[in-house]
């Protein structure tokens, strides 16, 4: 027997867009999804192209391998810093304004990173990488834009389809880093900065696609439809403060936040230190690349399956699946030792667990708060998710240096306990 999604679709009026005939909705949904898929591919391509050589560029500019790790920290800090302002802008002006701004900031950051490389300035490079991370903010926000007009029983599938599209860019990006580097030869730009030149161009194209084609705005249209369905009600507060209040008042929204943040932090903590663990057991760069590629495939390629399961079986069931998969991944990878095959399997399963947690948690969050508060709450989710992952990534290096890779996996698995406890509590409430 299948269950319906775990929370009813609650809508609140917001007469911010022209009314739309209900018969036009299927066509609009398809168009919005097509635009978001295109921009996810572009955004994923830009991010992966730059990130592929970010640490190498940081090492070359700083002259220190120890400081090269700050490159990944900077790119994670960008989405965390931008999440709340971006949510505030989307809450007042719609998805299109927020996505365009995020992509343009990402393009500007890529340009600043190139200037830092040319000027041999490490602080300027880090500033550029922080802004470059805004491209990730746009890709994260796009999954919620896909949910704005989706039917409640297909919301998780809409989210997962957009998440899946990132696979294409993420796979292609590292493979074009080399030609991007060669393309700037003779221009006085280091080859390792070439990918950022290309990434800037890709982000600008993504911004143009959103600005021109994402019309009407899905969030504003959803509000207009809600207003048409419930005429006469006053518009609700859409501020970040109202969003925080909506989370406090909804146990399921709190579960969703814990799920997204816990899944992401466990994944980043384990994944970021796996290459180091592999080198300790004699793995070369090619093997490490294959392991990480398998991990990325687990993260994105199977997200439509996670969306289908979340819609069919319910959000709580797939959150439980995420707990099981991430726990199994920590066990497999943490006990792999010198077995590269076991490590690869663990990282693949870890990607699947992350996908289950992100898709089900994002859908449950959207289900669990009023329509007017969704943009603000979704921004809070991305802020918490990226901040927790940044802290987790930094702590992971310390844990491995002091205790080892196995204990890191065990500690990451402990992050699942709040998810599991809240999910069980939510399931019990449903049966009472």
Short mmCIF file of C-alpha atoms in Angstrom, two decimals:
data_model
loop_
_atom_site.label_atom_id
_atom_site.label_comp_id
_atom_site.label_asym_id
_atom_site.label_seq_id
_atom_site.Cartn_x
_atom_site.Cartn_y
_atom_site.Cartn_z
CA UNK A 1 0.00 0.00 0.00
CA UNK A 2 1.34 3.43 -0.85
CA UNK A 3 1.07 6.58 1.18
CA UNK A 4 0.36 10.13 0.10
CA UNK A 5 2.99 12.82 0.68
CA UNK A 6 3.54 13.47 4.36
CA UNK A 7 2.00 16.93 4.58
CA UNK A 8 -0.82 18.64 2.77
CA UNK A 9 -0.05 21.33 0.25
CA UNK A 10 -0.74 24.57 2.06
CA UNK A 11 -1.14 27.71 -0.04
CA UNK A 12 -1.45 31.35 0.89
CA UNK A 13 -2.42 34.20 -1.38
CA UNK A 14 0.12 36.48 -3.04
CA UNK A 15 -1.27 38.49 -5.92
CA UNK A 16 2.14 39.24 -7.46
CA UNK A 17 1.65 37.85 -10.97
CA UNK A 18 -1.04 37.90 -13.59
CA UNK A 19 -3.68 35.22 -13.11
CA UNK A 20 -3.17 32.08 -15.13
CA UNK A 21 -5.85 29.80 -16.46
CA UNK A 22 -5.63 26.39 -14.77
CA UNK A 23 -5.74 24.73 -18.21
CA UNK A 24 -2.43 26.39 -19.08
CA UNK A 25 -0.63 24.90 -16.08
CA UNK A 26 0.61 21.63 -17.68
CA UNK A 27 2.25 23.55 -20.54
CA UNK A 28 3.77 26.07 -18.15
CA UNK A 29 5.12 23.31 -15.90
CA UNK A 30 6.87 21.67 -18.85
CA UNK A 31 8.36 24.98 -20.01
CA UNK A 32 9.61 25.91 -16.54
CA UNK A 33 11.15 22.48 -16.08
CA UNK A 34 12.86 22.64 -19.49
CA UNK A 35 14.40 26.05 -18.69
CA UNK A 36 15.55 24.88 -15.26
CA UNK A 37 17.07 21.71 -16.71
CA UNK A 38 19.00 23.79 -19.26
CA UNK A 39 20.32 26.16 -16.62
CA UNK A 40 21.20 23.26 -14.28
CA UNK A 41 23.33 21.77 -17.04
CA UNK A 42 25.00 25.14 -17.67
CA UNK A 43 25.42 25.90 -13.98
CA UNK A 44 26.78 22.43 -13.23
CA UNK A 45 29.19 22.78 -16.14
CA UNK A 46 30.46 26.14 -14.91
CA UNK A 47 30.89 24.95 -11.33
CA UNK A 48 32.60 21.68 -12.22
CA UNK A 49 34.90 23.33 -14.77
CA UNK A 50 36.20 25.79 -12.19
CA UNK A 51 36.30 23.46 -9.19
CA UNK A 52 38.28 20.89 -11.16
CA UNK A 53 41.48 22.94 -10.81
CA UNK A 54 40.59 25.32 -7.95
CA UNK A 55 42.85 23.62 -5.41
CA UNK A 56 45.74 23.45 -7.90
CA UNK A 57 45.33 27.14 -8.74
CA UNK A 58 45.24 28.01 -5.03
CA UNK A 59 48.44 26.03 -4.47
CA UNK A 60 50.20 27.75 -7.36
CA UNK A 61 49.17 31.24 -6.24
CA UNK A 62 49.81 30.71 -2.51
CA UNK A 63 52.88 28.52 -2.93
CA UNK A 64 51.55 26.21 -0.23
CA UNK A 65 49.77 22.86 -0.43
CA UNK A 66 48.42 23.45 3.07
CA UNK A 67 46.62 26.61 1.91
CA UNK A 68 45.27 24.95 -1.22
CA UNK A 69 42.47 23.38 0.85
CA UNK A 70 41.06 26.86 1.44
CA UNK A 71 39.89 26.84 -2.19
CA UNK A 72 37.13 24.31 -1.49
CA UNK A 73 36.25 26.08 1.77
CA UNK A 74 35.83 29.36 -0.12
CA UNK A 75 33.55 27.84 -2.76
CA UNK A 76 31.35 26.35 0.00
CA UNK A 77 31.32 29.64 1.92
CA UNK A 78 29.83 31.46 -1.08
CA UNK A 79 26.50 29.58 -1.13
CA UNK A 80 26.24 29.82 2.67
CA UNK A 81 26.74 33.59 2.66
CA UNK A 82 24.38 34.17 -0.25
CA UNK A 83 21.58 31.83 0.83
CA UNK A 84 19.67 34.26 3.07
CA UNK A 85 19.95 37.41 0.90
CA UNK A 86 19.00 35.35 -2.13
CA UNK A 87 15.98 33.94 -0.30
CA UNK A 88 14.91 37.44 0.70
CA UNK A 89 15.16 38.64 -2.90
CA UNK A 90 13.20 35.66 -4.23
CA UNK A 91 10.53 36.10 -1.57
CA UNK A 92 9.90 39.66 -2.73
CA UNK A 93 10.79 39.58 -6.45
CA UNK A 94 10.45 35.93 -7.52
CA UNK A 95 12.75 33.13 -8.69
CA UNK A 96 13.94 34.83 -11.87
CA UNK A 97 15.50 37.82 -10.09
CA UNK A 98 17.29 35.60 -7.58
CA UNK A 99 18.63 33.10 -10.10
CA UNK A 100 19.88 35.80 -12.47
CA UNK A 101 21.66 37.62 -9.64
CA UNK A 102 23.27 34.41 -8.35
CA UNK A 103 24.61 33.44 -11.78
CA UNK A 104 25.96 36.95 -12.39
CA UNK A 105 27.71 36.99 -9.01
CA UNK A 106 29.19 33.60 -9.91
CA UNK A 107 30.45 35.02 -13.22
CA UNK A 108 31.92 38.05 -11.44
CA UNK A 109 33.61 35.76 -8.93
CA UNK A 110 35.16 33.69 -11.70
CA UNK A 111 36.54 36.88 -13.22
CA UNK A 112 37.96 38.03 -9.87
CA UNK A 113 39.58 34.61 -9.41
CA UNK A 114 41.29 35.03 -12.80
CA UNK A 115 42.52 38.50 -11.76
CA UNK A 116 43.86 36.99 -8.53
CA UNK A 117 45.75 34.39 -10.53
CA UNK A 118 47.21 36.98 -12.93
CA UNK A 119 48.17 39.31 -10.06
CA UNK A 120 49.48 36.39 -7.99
CA UNK A 121 47.24 37.56 -5.13
CA UNK A 122 45.96 34.77 -2.89
CA UNK A 123 43.44 36.98 -0.96
CA UNK A 124 41.97 38.20 -4.26
CA UNK A 125 41.76 34.61 -5.50
CA UNK A 126 39.89 33.52 -2.36
CA UNK A 127 37.48 36.45 -2.69
CA UNK A 128 36.80 35.40 -6.26
CA UNK A 129 36.20 31.78 -5.22
CA UNK A 130 33.71 32.86 -2.54
CA UNK A 131 31.71 34.79 -5.15
CA UNK A 132 32.19 31.97 -7.67
CA UNK A 133 30.32 29.70 -5.24
CA UNK A 134 27.20 31.75 -5.97
CA UNK A 135 26.76 29.56 -9.04
CA UNK A 136 26.10 26.69 -6.65
CA UNK A 137 23.48 28.84 -4.89
CA UNK A 138 21.61 29.21 -8.17
CA UNK A 139 21.70 25.49 -8.84
CA UNK A 140 20.45 24.73 -5.32
CA UNK A 141 17.63 27.27 -5.59
CA UNK A 142 16.55 25.86 -8.95
CA UNK A 143 15.31 22.65 -7.33
CA UNK A 144 12.80 24.67 -5.32
CA UNK A 145 11.77 26.64 -8.39
CA UNK A 146 10.87 23.31 -9.98
CA UNK A 147 8.52 22.63 -7.06
CA UNK A 148 6.66 25.95 -7.21
CA UNK A 149 4.07 24.86 -9.78
CA UNK A 150 4.36 21.09 -9.37
CA UNK A 151 1.36 19.07 -8.28
CA UNK A 152 1.74 18.02 -4.62
CA UNK A 153 1.90 14.31 -5.48
CA UNK A 154 4.60 14.95 -8.12
CA UNK A 155 6.62 17.56 -6.26
CA UNK A 156 9.53 15.30 -5.34
CA UNK A 157 9.81 14.09 -8.95
CA UNK A 158 9.94 17.70 -10.19
CA UNK A 159 12.76 18.44 -7.74
CA UNK A 160 14.64 15.26 -8.59
CA UNK A 161 14.51 15.86 -12.35
CA UNK A 162 16.22 19.22 -11.94
CA UNK A 163 18.78 17.71 -9.56
CA UNK A 164 19.43 14.95 -12.12
CA UNK A 165 20.26 17.50 -14.82
CA UNK A 166 23.30 18.57 -12.80
CA UNK A 167 24.85 15.20 -13.69
CA UNK A 168 25.53 16.30 -17.26
CA UNK A 169 27.42 19.44 -16.32
CA UNK A 170 29.21 17.77 -13.41
CA UNK A 171 30.54 15.02 -15.68
CA UNK A 172 31.48 17.29 -18.59
CA UNK A 173 33.06 20.05 -16.50
CA UNK A 174 36.30 18.36 -15.39
CA UNK A 175 36.81 17.03 -18.91
CA UNK A 176 36.91 20.50 -20.48
CA UNK A 177 39.25 21.94 -17.85
CA UNK A 178 42.32 21.05 -19.95
CA UNK A 179 41.12 22.68 -23.20
CA UNK A 180 39.97 25.68 -21.16
CA UNK A 181 43.49 26.01 -19.81
CA UNK A 182 45.03 25.78 -23.27
CA UNK A 183 42.63 28.39 -24.63
CA UNK A 184 44.21 31.17 -22.55
CA UNK A 185 47.80 30.44 -23.55
CA UNK A 186 49.42 33.62 -24.85
CA UNK A 187 47.01 35.87 -22.95
CA UNK A 188 49.12 36.14 -19.82
CA UNK A 189 46.62 34.02 -17.87
CA UNK A 190 47.85 30.87 -16.06
CA UNK A 191 46.50 27.67 -17.61
CA UNK A 192 44.98 26.68 -14.24
CA UNK A 193 42.87 29.87 -14.37
CA UNK A 194 41.55 29.09 -17.85
CA UNK A 195 38.58 27.06 -16.52
CA UNK A 196 37.39 30.12 -14.62
CA UNK A 197 37.39 32.18 -17.82
CA UNK A 198 35.09 29.59 -19.38
CA UNK A 199 33.00 29.31 -16.20
CA UNK A 200 32.36 33.06 -16.24
CA UNK A 201 31.00 32.80 -19.78
CA UNK A 202 28.83 29.80 -18.93
CA UNK A 203 27.32 31.57 -15.90
CA UNK A 204 26.49 34.63 -18.01
CA UNK A 205 24.73 32.41 -20.57
CA UNK A 206 22.75 30.74 -17.75
CA UNK A 207 21.71 34.16 -16.42
CA UNK A 208 20.51 35.23 -19.88
CA UNK A 209 18.54 31.99 -20.34
CA UNK A 210 16.77 32.53 -17.00
CA UNK A 211 16.09 36.23 -17.64
CA UNK A 212 14.65 35.64 -21.10
CA UNK A 213 12.90 32.27 -20.83
CA UNK A 214 11.77 31.81 -17.21
CA UNK A 215 8.56 33.73 -17.81
CA UNK A 216 6.14 33.93 -16.16
CA UNK A 217 8.02 33.58 -12.90
CA UNK A 218 7.04 30.23 -11.31
CA UNK A 219 6.97 31.48 -7.72
CA UNK A 220 4.94 34.60 -8.47
CA UNK A 221 2.60 32.57 -10.65
CA UNK A 222 2.09 30.04 -7.86
CA UNK A 223 1.16 32.87 -5.52
CA UNK A 224 -1.27 34.33 -8.04
CA UNK A 225 -2.93 30.94 -8.46
CA UNK A 226 -3.22 30.58 -4.69
CA UNK A 227 -4.84 34.00 -4.51
CA UNK A 228 -7.33 33.04 -7.23
CA UNK A 229 -8.22 29.83 -5.38
CA UNK A 230 -8.70 31.60 -2.03
CA UNK A 231 -9.97 35.10 -2.88
CA UNK A 232 -10.50 37.64 -0.15
CA UNK A 233 -7.70 36.52 2.17
CA UNK A 234 -4.97 38.99 3.12
CA UNK A 235 -1.42 38.40 1.86
CA UNK A 236 0.83 36.81 4.46
CA UNK A 237 4.24 38.03 5.63
CA UNK A 238 6.97 36.67 3.33
CA UNK A 239 9.98 37.92 5.31
CA UNK A 240 12.85 35.74 6.55
CA UNK A 241 11.55 36.26 10.07
CA UNK A 242 8.20 34.80 9.00
CA UNK A 243 10.04 31.90 7.40
CA UNK A 244 11.89 31.12 10.64
CA UNK A 245 8.58 31.26 12.50
CA UNK A 246 7.05 28.82 10.02
CA UNK A 247 9.89 26.36 10.68
CA UNK A 248 9.48 26.65 14.44
CA UNK A 249 5.76 25.95 14.14
CA UNK A 250 6.15 22.86 11.91
CA UNK A 251 7.78 19.67 13.26
CA UNK A 252 7.97 18.30 9.71
CA UNK A 253 9.78 21.40 8.50
CA UNK A 254 12.32 20.91 11.28
CA UNK A 255 12.75 17.28 10.23
CA UNK A 256 13.26 18.41 6.64
CA UNK A 257 15.96 20.90 7.68
CA UNK A 258 17.76 18.28 9.77
CA UNK A 259 17.53 15.79 6.90
CA UNK A 260 18.98 18.11 4.26
CA UNK A 261 21.72 19.45 6.54
CA UNK A 262 22.60 16.07 8.06
CA UNK A 263 22.75 14.25 4.73
CA UNK A 264 24.85 16.97 3.12
CA UNK A 265 27.26 17.32 6.04
CA UNK A 266 27.84 13.57 6.32
CA UNK A 267 28.43 13.34 2.58
CA UNK A 268 30.84 16.29 2.39
CA UNK A 269 32.78 15.13 5.47
CA UNK A 270 33.37 11.62 4.14
CA UNK A 271 33.81 12.52 0.48
CA UNK A 272 36.29 15.34 1.06
CA UNK A 273 38.75 13.09 2.90
CA UNK A 274 38.36 9.96 0.76
CA UNK A 275 41.05 11.01 -1.75
CA UNK A 276 43.49 11.44 1.15
CA UNK A 277 42.59 8.00 2.51
CA UNK A 278 43.02 6.45 -0.93
CA UNK A 279 46.50 7.94 -1.37
CA UNK A 280 47.51 6.44 1.97
CA UNK A 281 46.78 3.05 0.39
CA UNK A 282 48.64 3.66 -2.86
CA UNK A 283 45.85 4.93 -5.13
CA UNK A 284 46.89 7.14 -8.03
CA UNK A 285 45.08 10.20 -9.39
CA UNK A 286 43.28 8.18 -12.07
CA UNK A 287 41.83 5.77 -9.54
CA UNK A 288 40.80 8.60 -7.23
CA UNK A 289 39.04 10.24 -10.17
CA UNK A 290 37.12 7.04 -10.90
CA UNK A 291 36.02 6.72 -7.28
CA UNK A 292 34.80 10.32 -7.14
CA UNK A 293 33.07 9.92 -10.52
CA UNK A 294 31.17 6.92 -9.15
CA UNK A 295 30.24 8.98 -6.12
CA UNK A 296 28.90 11.82 -8.31
CA UNK A 297 26.91 9.29 -10.33
CA UNK A 298 25.30 8.07 -7.12
CA UNK A 299 24.49 11.64 -6.10
CA UNK A 300 22.75 12.76 -9.27
CA UNK A 301 22.05 9.99 -11.75
CA UNK A 302 19.52 8.18 -9.52
CA UNK A 303 17.72 11.25 -8.17
CA UNK A 304 14.63 10.61 -10.38
CA UNK A 305 14.27 7.25 -8.63
CA UNK A 306 14.45 8.98 -5.25
CA UNK A 307 11.82 11.46 -6.39
CA UNK A 308 9.49 8.71 -7.58
CA UNK A 309 9.91 6.79 -4.31
CA UNK A 310 9.32 9.95 -2.28
CA UNK A 311 6.07 10.68 -4.10
CA UNK A 312 4.88 7.07 -4.05
CA UNK A 313 5.96 5.90 -0.59
CA UNK A 314 6.01 9.23 1.25
CA UNK A 315 8.77 11.59 2.34
CA UNK A 316 9.37 9.88 5.68
CA UNK A 317 10.01 6.51 4.05
CA UNK A 318 12.71 7.95 1.80
CA UNK A 319 14.26 9.85 4.70
CA UNK A 320 14.53 6.46 6.40
CA UNK A 321 16.14 5.11 3.23
CA UNK A 322 18.66 7.99 3.33
CA UNK A 323 19.59 7.13 6.91
CA UNK A 324 20.10 3.48 5.95
CA UNK A 325 22.15 4.23 2.84
CA UNK A 326 24.45 6.80 4.45
CA UNK A 327 24.92 4.54 7.47
CA UNK A 328 25.81 1.62 5.21
CA UNK A 329 28.19 3.83 3.21
CA UNK A 330 30.00 4.91 6.38
CA UNK A 331 30.35 1.27 7.43
CA UNK A 332 31.61 0.11 4.02
CA UNK A 333 34.05 2.97 3.44
CA UNK A 334 35.16 3.22 7.05
CA UNK A 335 36.17 -0.45 7.16
CA UNK A 336 37.56 -0.64 3.61
CA UNK A 337 41.19 -0.25 4.60
CA UNK A 338 43.39 -0.95 1.57
CA UNK A 339 40.47 -2.26 -0.51
CA UNK A 340 39.91 0.36 -3.18
CA UNK A 341 36.86 -1.52 -4.44
CA UNK A 342 35.15 -1.31 -1.03
CA UNK A 343 35.97 2.38 -0.80
CA UNK A 344 34.48 2.97 -4.26
CA UNK A 345 31.34 1.04 -3.29
CA UNK A 346 31.03 3.03 -0.08
CA UNK A 347 31.30 6.35 -1.92
CA UNK A 348 28.71 5.26 -4.50
CA UNK A 349 26.25 4.28 -1.75
CA UNK A 350 27.04 7.56 0.02
CA UNK A 351 25.98 9.42 -3.13
CA UNK A 352 22.71 7.49 -3.22
CA UNK A 353 22.03 8.34 0.43
CA UNK A 354 22.71 12.02 -0.18
CA UNK A 355 20.31 11.99 -3.14
CA UNK A 356 17.57 10.35 -1.06
CA UNK A 357 18.04 12.86 1.75
CA UNK A 358 18.18 15.95 -0.46
CA UNK A 359 15.17 15.08 -2.61
CA UNK A 360 12.89 13.85 0.17
CA UNK A 361 13.98 16.59 2.58
CA UNK A 362 13.48 19.35 0.00
CA UNK A 363 10.03 18.03 -0.92
CA UNK A 364 8.98 17.67 2.73
CA UNK A 365 10.18 21.21 3.48
CA UNK A 366 8.08 22.60 0.64
CA UNK A 367 5.07 20.54 1.77
CA UNK A 368 5.30 21.61 5.39
CA UNK A 369 5.19 25.42 5.32
CA UNK A 370 2.64 27.91 3.94
CA UNK A 371 3.11 28.99 0.33
CA UNK A 372 3.96 32.56 1.32
CA UNK A 373 6.83 31.40 3.56
CA UNK A 374 8.38 28.85 1.21
CA UNK A 375 11.01 31.03 -0.48
CA UNK A 376 12.28 32.28 2.89
CA UNK A 377 12.27 28.81 4.46
CA UNK A 378 14.06 27.32 1.46
CA UNK A 379 16.77 29.96 1.83
CA UNK A 380 17.14 29.07 5.50
CA UNK A 381 17.52 25.44 4.45
CA UNK A 382 20.33 26.20 1.99
CA UNK A 383 22.08 28.41 4.56
CA UNK A 384 21.96 25.72 7.24
CA UNK A 385 22.94 23.02 4.75
CA UNK A 386 26.02 24.83 3.41
CA UNK A 387 27.15 26.20 6.76
CA UNK A 388 26.96 22.78 8.39
CA UNK A 389 28.81 21.20 5.46
CA UNK A 390 31.54 23.85 5.64
CA UNK A 391 32.09 23.14 9.32
CA UNK A 392 31.96 19.41 8.63
CA UNK A 393 34.54 19.67 5.87
CA UNK A 394 36.95 21.57 8.11
CA UNK A 395 36.41 19.18 11.01
CA UNK A 396 36.92 16.16 8.75
CA UNK A 397 40.54 17.08 8.08
CA UNK A 398 41.26 17.42 11.79
CA UNK A 399 39.55 14.13 12.59
CA UNK A 400 41.49 12.21 9.93
CA UNK A 401 44.80 13.74 11.00
CA UNK A 402 44.22 12.83 14.64
CA UNK A 403 42.10 9.67 14.53
CA UNK A 404 41.99 8.35 10.97
CA UNK A 405 39.53 7.79 8.13
CA UNK A 406 37.59 4.98 9.85
CA UNK A 407 36.69 7.08 12.90
CA UNK A 408 35.66 9.93 10.57
CA UNK A 409 33.07 7.66 8.98
CA UNK A 410 31.83 6.59 12.41
CA UNK A 411 31.44 10.20 13.54
CA UNK A 412 29.70 11.13 10.28
CA UNK A 413 27.26 8.27 10.87
CA UNK A 414 26.35 9.81 14.24
CA UNK A 415 24.93 12.80 12.35
CA UNK A 416 22.16 10.45 11.21
CA UNK A 417 20.78 9.96 14.72
CA UNK A 418 18.75 13.22 14.85
CA UNK A 419 17.35 12.44 11.39
CA UNK A 420 16.37 8.94 12.43
CA UNK A 421 14.83 10.07 15.73
CA UNK A 422 12.74 12.83 14.15
CA UNK A 423 11.63 10.57 11.30
CA UNK A 424 10.49 7.86 13.73
CA UNK A 425 8.69 10.47 15.80
CA UNK A 426 6.97 11.79 12.66
CA UNK A 427 5.92 8.28 11.63
CA UNK A 428 4.46 7.61 15.08
CA UNK A 429 2.45 10.83 14.88
CA UNK A 430 0.99 9.72 11.55
CA UNK A 431 -0.20 6.42 12.99
CA UNK A 432 -1.81 7.90 16.10
#
